[in-house]
CSV table of C-alpha atoms in Angstrom, one decimal:
chain,number,residue,atom,x,y,z
A,1,MET,CA,-9.6,7.1,35.5
A,2,ARG,CA,-10.8,10.4,34.1
A,3,VAL,CA,-14.2,10.0,35.7
A,4,PHE,CA,-12.5,9.1,39.0
A,5,VAL,CA,-10.2,12.2,38.9
A,6,ARG,CA,-13.1,14.5,38.0
A,7,ALA,CA,-15.3,13.1,40.7
A,8,ALA,CA,-12.5,13.5,43.3
A,9,THR,CA,-11.9,17.1,42.2
A,10,ASP,CA,-15.5,18.1,42.1
A,11,GLY,CA,-16.6,16.0,45.1
A,12,SER,CA,-19.6,14.7,43.2
A,13,LEU,CA,-20.3,12.1,40.6
A,14,SER,CA,-23.1,14.2,39.1
A,15,ALA,CA,-20.7,17.2,38.8
A,16,ALA,CA,-18.1,14.9,37.2
A,17,ALA,CA,-20.8,13.6,34.8
A,18,ARG,CA,-21.7,17.1,33.7
A,19,HIS,CA,-18.1,18.1,33.0
A,20,LEU,CA,-17.5,14.9,31.0
A,21,GLY,CA,-20.8,15.0,29.0
A,22,MET,CA,-22.3,11.8,30.4
A,23,SER,CA,-25.1,10.8,32.6
A,24,PRO,CA,-24.7,10.5,36.4
A,25,ALA,CA,-25.6,6.8,36.1
A,26,MET,CA,-22.8,6.2,33.6
A,27,ALA,CA,-20.3,8.1,35.8
A,28,THR,CA,-21.3,5.9,38.7
A,29,LYS,CA,-20.8,2.8,36.6
A,30,HIS,CA,-17.3,3.9,35.6
A,31,VAL,CA,-16.3,4.4,39.3
A,32,ASN,CA,-17.9,1.1,40.4
A,33,ALA,CA,-16.1,-0.8,37.6
A,34,LEU,CA,-12.8,0.8,38.7
A,35,GLU,CA,-13.3,-0.1,42.3
A,36,ALA,CA,-14.3,-3.7,41.3
A,37,ARG,CA,-11.2,-4.1,39.2
A,38,LEU,CA,-8.9,-2.7,41.9
A,39,GLY,CA,-10.6,-4.6,44.7
A,40,VAL,CA,-10.7,-1.5,47.0
A,41,LYS,CA,-13.0,1.4,47.8
A,42,LEU,CA,-11.9,4.7,46.4
A,43,PHE,CA,-14.6,6.9,47.9
A,44,HIS,CA,-16.5,7.2,51.2
A,45,ARG,CA,-19.9,8.0,49.8
A,46,THR,CA,-22.6,10.0,51.5
A,47,THR,CA,-25.8,11.4,50.0
A,48,ARG,CA,-24.2,14.9,49.8
A,49,ARG,CA,-20.6,14.4,49.0
A,50,LEU,CA,-17.7,12.0,48.1
A,51,ALA,CA,-14.6,11.7,50.3
A,52,LEU,CA,-11.5,9.9,49.2
A,53,THR,CA,-10.4,6.8,51.1
A,54,GLU,CA,-6.7,6.4,51.8
A,55,ALA,CA,-6.4,4.1,48.8
A,56,GLY,CA,-8.4,6.6,46.8
A,57,GLY,CA,-5.9,9.3,47.7
A,58,ASP,CA,-2.9,7.2,46.6
A,59,TYR,CA,-4.7,6.3,43.4
A,60,LEU,CA,-5.6,9.9,42.7
A,61,GLU,CA,-1.9,10.9,42.9
A,62,ALA,CA,-1.0,8.1,40.4
A,63,CYS,CA,-3.8,9.1,38.0
A,64,LEU,CA,-2.7,12.8,38.0
A,65,ARG,CA,0.8,11.6,36.9
A,66,ILE,CA,-0.4,9.1,34.3
A,67,LEU,CA,-3.3,10.9,32.6
A,68,PRO,CA,-1.1,13.7,31.1
A,69,ASP,CA,1.2,11.1,29.6
A,70,ILE,CA,-1.9,9.3,28.1
A,71,ASP,CA,-3.2,12.6,26.7
A,72,GLU,CA,0.2,13.3,25.1
A,73,ALA,CA,0.3,9.8,23.6
A,74,GLU,CA,-3.2,10.1,22.2
A,75,ALA,CA,-2.5,13.6,20.8
A,76,ALA,CA,0.6,12.3,19.1
A,77,VAL,CA,-1.2,9.4,17.5
A,78,ALA,CA,-4.2,11.5,16.5
A,79,SER,CA,-2.0,14.1,14.9
A,80,GLN,CA,-0.8,11.5,12.4
A,81,ARG,CA,-4.3,11.3,11.0
A,82,ILE,CA,-4.2,15.1,10.5
A,83,LYS,CA,-0.6,15.9,9.6
A,84,ALA,CA,1.5,13.7,7.3
A,85,SER,CA,4.5,12.6,9.3
A,86,GLY,CA,6.5,9.6,10.4
A,87,LEU,CA,7.8,6.5,8.5
A,88,LEU,CA,5.9,5.4,5.4
A,89,ARG,CA,6.7,1.9,4.2
A,90,MET,CA,5.9,1.2,0.6
A,91,ASN,CA,6.2,-2.1,-1.2
A,92,VAL,CA,6.6,-1.7,-5.0
A,93,PRO,CA,7.5,-4.0,-7.9
A,94,LEU,CA,11.2,-3.8,-8.7
A,95,SER,CA,11.2,-2.5,-12.2
A,96,PHE,CA,8.2,-0.2,-11.7
A,97,GLY,CA,9.6,1.2,-8.5
A,98,HIS,CA,13.0,1.8,-10.0
A,99,SER,CA,11.9,3.5,-13.2
A,100,PHE,CA,8.7,5.2,-12.1
A,101,VAL,CA,8.1,5.5,-8.3
A,102,ALA,CA,11.7,6.4,-7.2
A,103,PRO,CA,11.8,9.5,-9.4
A,104,LEU,CA,8.6,10.7,-7.9
A,105,ILE,CA,9.9,10.6,-4.3
A,106,PRO,CA,11.8,14.0,-4.3
A,107,GLU,CA,8.7,16.0,-5.2
A,108,PHE,CA,6.6,14.1,-2.6
A,109,SER,CA,9.3,14.8,0.0
A,110,ARG,CA,9.4,18.5,-0.9
A,111,ARG,CA,5.6,18.6,-0.3
A,112,HIS,CA,5.7,16.5,2.9
A,113,PRO,CA,9.1,17.0,4.5
A,114,GLU,CA,8.1,15.2,7.8
A,115,VAL,CA,7.4,11.9,6.0
A,116,THR,CA,10.3,9.5,5.7
A,117,ILE,CA,9.9,6.8,3.0
A,118,GLU,CA,11.1,3.3,3.1
A,119,LEU,CA,10.8,1.9,-0.4
A,120,GLY,CA,10.8,-1.9,-0.6
A,121,LEU,CA,11.4,-3.1,-4.2
A,122,SER,CA,10.4,-6.7,-4.9
A,123,ASP,CA,8.6,-8.5,-7.7
A,124,ALA,CA,7.3,-11.1,-5.1
A,125,GLU,CA,3.8,-10.3,-3.9
A,126,LEU,CA,4.6,-10.0,-0.2
A,127,ASP,CA,1.9,-10.0,2.5
A,128,ILE,CA,1.3,-6.3,3.2
A,129,ILE,CA,-0.2,-6.7,6.6
A,130,ALA,CA,2.2,-9.4,7.9
A,131,GLY,CA,5.1,-7.3,6.6
A,132,SER,CA,3.8,-4.1,8.2
A,133,TRP,CA,3.7,-2.2,4.9
A,134,ASP,CA,1.7,1.0,4.9
A,135,LEU,CA,0.8,0.6,1.2
A,136,ALA,CA,1.8,-1.3,-1.9
A,137,ILE,CA,1.6,-1.0,-5.6
A,138,ARG,CA,0.4,-4.0,-7.5
A,139,ILE,CA,0.3,-4.5,-11.3
A,140,GLY,CA,-2.1,-7.0,-12.7
A,141,ARG,CA,-5.4,-8.6,-11.7
A,142,LEU,CA,-6.1,-8.4,-8.0
A,143,ALA,CA,-7.0,-11.4,-5.9
A,144,ASP,CA,-9.8,-11.2,-3.4
A,145,SER,CA,-8.5,-9.8,-0.1
A,146,PRO,CA,-9.6,-7.5,2.8
A,147,LEU,CA,-7.2,-4.8,1.5
A,148,GLN,CA,-8.5,-1.4,0.3
A,149,ALA,CA,-7.6,-0.7,-3.4
A,150,ARG,CA,-7.5,2.4,-5.5
A,151,ARG,CA,-7.0,2.1,-9.3
A,152,LEU,CA,-4.2,4.4,-10.6
A,153,GLY,CA,-4.2,3.5,-14.3
A,154,ASP,CA,-3.4,0.9,-17.0
A,155,SER,CA,-0.3,-0.3,-18.6
A,156,PRO,CA,-0.8,-2.4,-21.7
A,157,MET,CA,1.3,-5.4,-22.6
A,158,ARG,CA,3.7,-5.4,-25.6
A,159,VAL,CA,5.3,-8.3,-27.5
A,160,CYS,CA,8.7,-7.0,-28.7
A,161,ALA,CA,12.0,-8.0,-30.2
A,162,SER,CA,15.1,-6.2,-31.5
A,163,PRO,CA,15.5,-5.3,-35.1
A,164,ALA,CA,18.6,-7.6,-35.3
A,165,TYR,CA,16.6,-10.6,-34.0
A,166,LEU,CA,13.8,-10.0,-36.4
A,167,ASP,CA,16.3,-9.6,-39.3
A,168,GLN,CA,17.8,-13.0,-38.4
A,169,ARG,CA,14.7,-15.0,-37.4
A,170,GLY,CA,11.9,-13.2,-39.3
A,171,MET,CA,8.8,-11.2,-38.2
A,172,PRO,CA,6.0,-13.4,-36.7
A,173,ARG,CA,2.5,-12.3,-37.8
A,174,ARG,CA,0.4,-14.8,-35.9
A,175,VAL,CA,0.7,-16.0,-32.3
A,176,ALA,CA,0.9,-19.6,-33.5
A,177,GLU,CA,4.3,-18.7,-35.1
A,178,LEU,CA,5.8,-18.0,-31.7
A,179,VAL,CA,6.5,-21.7,-31.3
A,180,HIS,CA,9.3,-21.2,-33.9
A,181,HIS,CA,10.9,-18.3,-31.9
A,182,ASN,CA,13.1,-17.8,-28.8
A,183,CYS,CA,10.5,-16.5,-26.3
A,184,LEU,CA,12.1,-15.1,-23.1
A,185,GLY,CA,9.9,-16.0,-20.2
A,186,TYR,CA,8.9,-14.1,-17.0
A,187,THR,CA,8.6,-16.6,-14.3
A,188,LEU,CA,6.3,-14.6,-11.9
A,189,SER,CA,3.6,-14.0,-14.5
A,190,ALA,CA,0.5,-16.1,-14.8
A,191,MET,CA,0.1,-15.1,-18.4
A,192,GLN,CA,3.6,-16.6,-19.1
A,193,GLY,CA,3.2,-20.0,-17.6
A,194,ARG,CA,6.1,-22.3,-18.3
A,195,GLY,CA,6.0,-23.2,-22.0
A,196,HIS,CA,2.9,-21.0,-22.9
A,197,TRP,CA,1.9,-17.4,-23.4
A,198,ALA,CA,-1.6,-16.2,-23.0
A,199,PHE,CA,-3.3,-13.9,-25.5
A,200,GLY,CA,-6.8,-12.5,-25.9
A,201,ILE,CA,-8.2,-9.9,-23.4
A,202,ASN,CA,-9.0,-12.6,-20.8
A,203,GLY,CA,-6.1,-14.9,-21.7
A,204,GLU,CA,-8.3,-17.3,-23.6
A,205,VAL,CA,-5.8,-18.0,-26.3
A,206,ARG,CA,-2.7,-20.0,-25.1
A,207,VAL,CA,0.1,-20.7,-27.5
A,208,PRO,CA,3.4,-22.6,-27.0
A,209,ALA,CA,6.2,-20.2,-26.2
A,210,THR,CA,9.6,-21.4,-25.0
A,211,GLY,CA,13.1,-20.0,-25.0
A,212,ASN,CA,16.6,-20.3,-23.5
A,213,LEU,CA,16.1,-17.6,-20.8
A,214,LEU,CA,13.7,-17.4,-17.9
A,215,ALA,CA,13.9,-14.6,-15.3
A,216,ASN,CA,11.9,-13.2,-12.4
A,217,ASN,CA,12.6,-9.6,-13.5
A,218,GLY,CA,11.4,-7.9,-16.6
A,219,ASP,CA,14.3,-5.5,-16.9
A,220,ALA,CA,16.7,-8.5,-17.2
A,221,LEU,CA,14.6,-9.9,-20.0
A,222,VAL,CA,14.4,-6.6,-21.9
A,223,ALA,CA,18.2,-6.2,-21.6
A,224,ALA,CA,18.6,-9.6,-23.3
A,225,ALA,CA,16.0,-8.8,-25.9
A,226,VAL,CA,17.7,-5.5,-26.9
A,227,ARG,CA,20.8,-7.5,-27.6
A,228,GLY,CA,19.0,-9.8,-29.9
A,229,GLN,CA,18.4,-12.9,-27.7
A,230,GLY,CA,14.7,-13.3,-28.3
A,231,ILE,CA,11.1,-12.0,-28.0
A,232,VAL,CA,9.7,-10.5,-24.8
A,233,TYR,CA,6.1,-10.1,-23.6
A,234,GLN,CA,6.2,-7.3,-21.0
A,235,PRO,CA,4.2,-4.2,-19.8
A,236,GLU,CA,4.6,-0.9,-21.5
A,237,PHE,CA,6.3,0.7,-18.5
A,238,ILE,CA,9.2,-1.8,-18.8
A,239,VAL,CA,9.6,-1.9,-22.6
A,240,GLY,CA,8.5,1.7,-23.4
A,241,ASP,CA,11.9,3.4,-23.3
A,242,ALA,CA,13.5,0.7,-25.5
A,243,ILE,CA,10.7,1.0,-28.0
A,244,ARG,CA,11.1,4.8,-28.2
A,245,ARG,CA,14.8,4.4,-28.7
A,246,ASP,CA,14.1,1.9,-31.6
A,247,GLU,CA,16.0,-0.8,-29.7
A,248,LEU,CA,12.8,-2.9,-29.7
A,249,VAL,CA,10.0,-3.3,-32.3
A,250,VAL,CA,6.4,-4.0,-31.2
A,251,LEU,CA,5.1,-7.1,-33.0
A,252,GLU,CA,1.6,-6.8,-34.6
A,253,LEU,CA,0.1,-10.2,-34.1
A,254,ASP,CA,-3.3,-11.7,-34.9
A,255,GLN,CA,-4.5,-11.8,-31.3
A,256,PRO,CA,-4.6,-9.0,-28.8
A,257,THR,CA,-2.3,-9.1,-25.8
A,258,MET,CA,-3.9,-10.1,-22.5
A,259,ALA,CA,-5.2,-7.3,-20.4
A,260,LEU,CA,-2.8,-6.8,-17.5
A,261,GLY,CA,-5.5,-5.8,-15.0
A,262,GLY,CA,-4.4,-2.3,-14.1
A,263,ILE,CA,-2.1,-0.6,-11.7
A,264,HIS,CA,-3.4,-0.3,-8.1
A,265,VAL,CA,-2.3,1.0,-4.8
A,266,LEU,CA,-3.3,-1.2,-1.9
A,267,TYR,CA,-3.4,-0.4,1.8
A,268,PRO,CA,-4.7,-2.0,5.0
A,269,PRO,CA,-8.5,-1.9,5.7
A,270,ASP,CA,-8.5,1.2,7.9
A,271,ARG,CA,-11.5,3.4,7.7
A,272,ARG,CA,-9.3,6.4,8.6
A,273,PRO,CA,-5.8,5.7,7.3
A,274,PRO,CA,-3.0,7.9,8.6
A,275,ALA,CA,-2.4,11.2,6.8
A,276,LYS,CA,1.0,9.9,5.5
A,277,VAL,CA,-0.9,7.1,3.7
A,278,ARG,CA,-3.6,9.4,2.3
A,279,VAL,CA,-1.3,12.0,0.9
A,280,MET,CA,0.9,9.4,-0.8
A,281,ILE,CA,-2.2,7.8,-2.4
A,282,ASP,CA,-3.5,11.2,-3.6
A,283,TYR,CA,-0.1,12.1,-4.9
A,284,LEU,CA,0.2,8.9,-6.9
A,285,ALA,CA,-3.3,9.4,-8.3
A,286,GLU,CA,-2.4,13.0,-9.3
A,287,VAL,CA,0.7,11.8,-11.2
A,288,PHE,CA,-1.1,9.1,-13.0
A,289,ASP,CA,-3.9,11.5,-14.0
A,290,ALA,CA,-1.2,13.8,-15.6
A,291,GLN,CA,0.6,10.9,-17.4
A,292,ALA,CA,-1.1,8.5,-19.7
A,293,LEU,CA,1.4,5.8,-19.0
A,294,PRO,CA,4.3,5.4,-16.6
A,295,GLY,CA,7.8,4.7,-17.9
């Protein structure tokens, strides 16, 4: 359409080609393809000049109305890659999002006031692309996927119990002793398969671990553990505050806790993600660089 309008304005395909930075042959191909698709001739062509047909005149009027709207739409979309604006949809694990990500949003919004954030909190690993999420934070080992990933940091696992529970049931020193304790299980974790907990950096040591409470949220398990119900096996960002308040005690066992796999921000495989996505990823990386551990 742009080649056609330029050719109609200049009266020549070669002049239109010069203005648009293409070869005369390419300009001719564009017009020929347009005429073939429309099924009508747009120009009367002579060796010296082009003249619009009646259909060409009508089509020129329509193009002059349409092209400015296209230019405006393209400029609006292109600006999103340059200036951070619009709705940014983030999918984040529930506990991590509540205790760590949500408090970061006010500063981000101060820096980027034209970005509106929709924060989706869920411990279920939702499909980012199918759910139209702009980015997601995932904690743990990443499965193979086409998504882009940027590592933000680490959060080690802790095995904890309240002082009251340990006074009553005793302090376990070996992972094998967990079979004699009330182990509160997190149902969404591979390292806490039903009836077993995994230890060792790669989870190579599996020990029986059962209890009278299973939950799909770490905060719920920590709340129960603080009140003496049993032992929890949770990331630092979930149990850290309770440990610092002396509500939970970290157990020193004979096997290391399993490596969680890191904290990552994931986003769709776009070579040039919108500015709103880039600035959020950079902001999260900046915060993680300044803090050894979240929570």
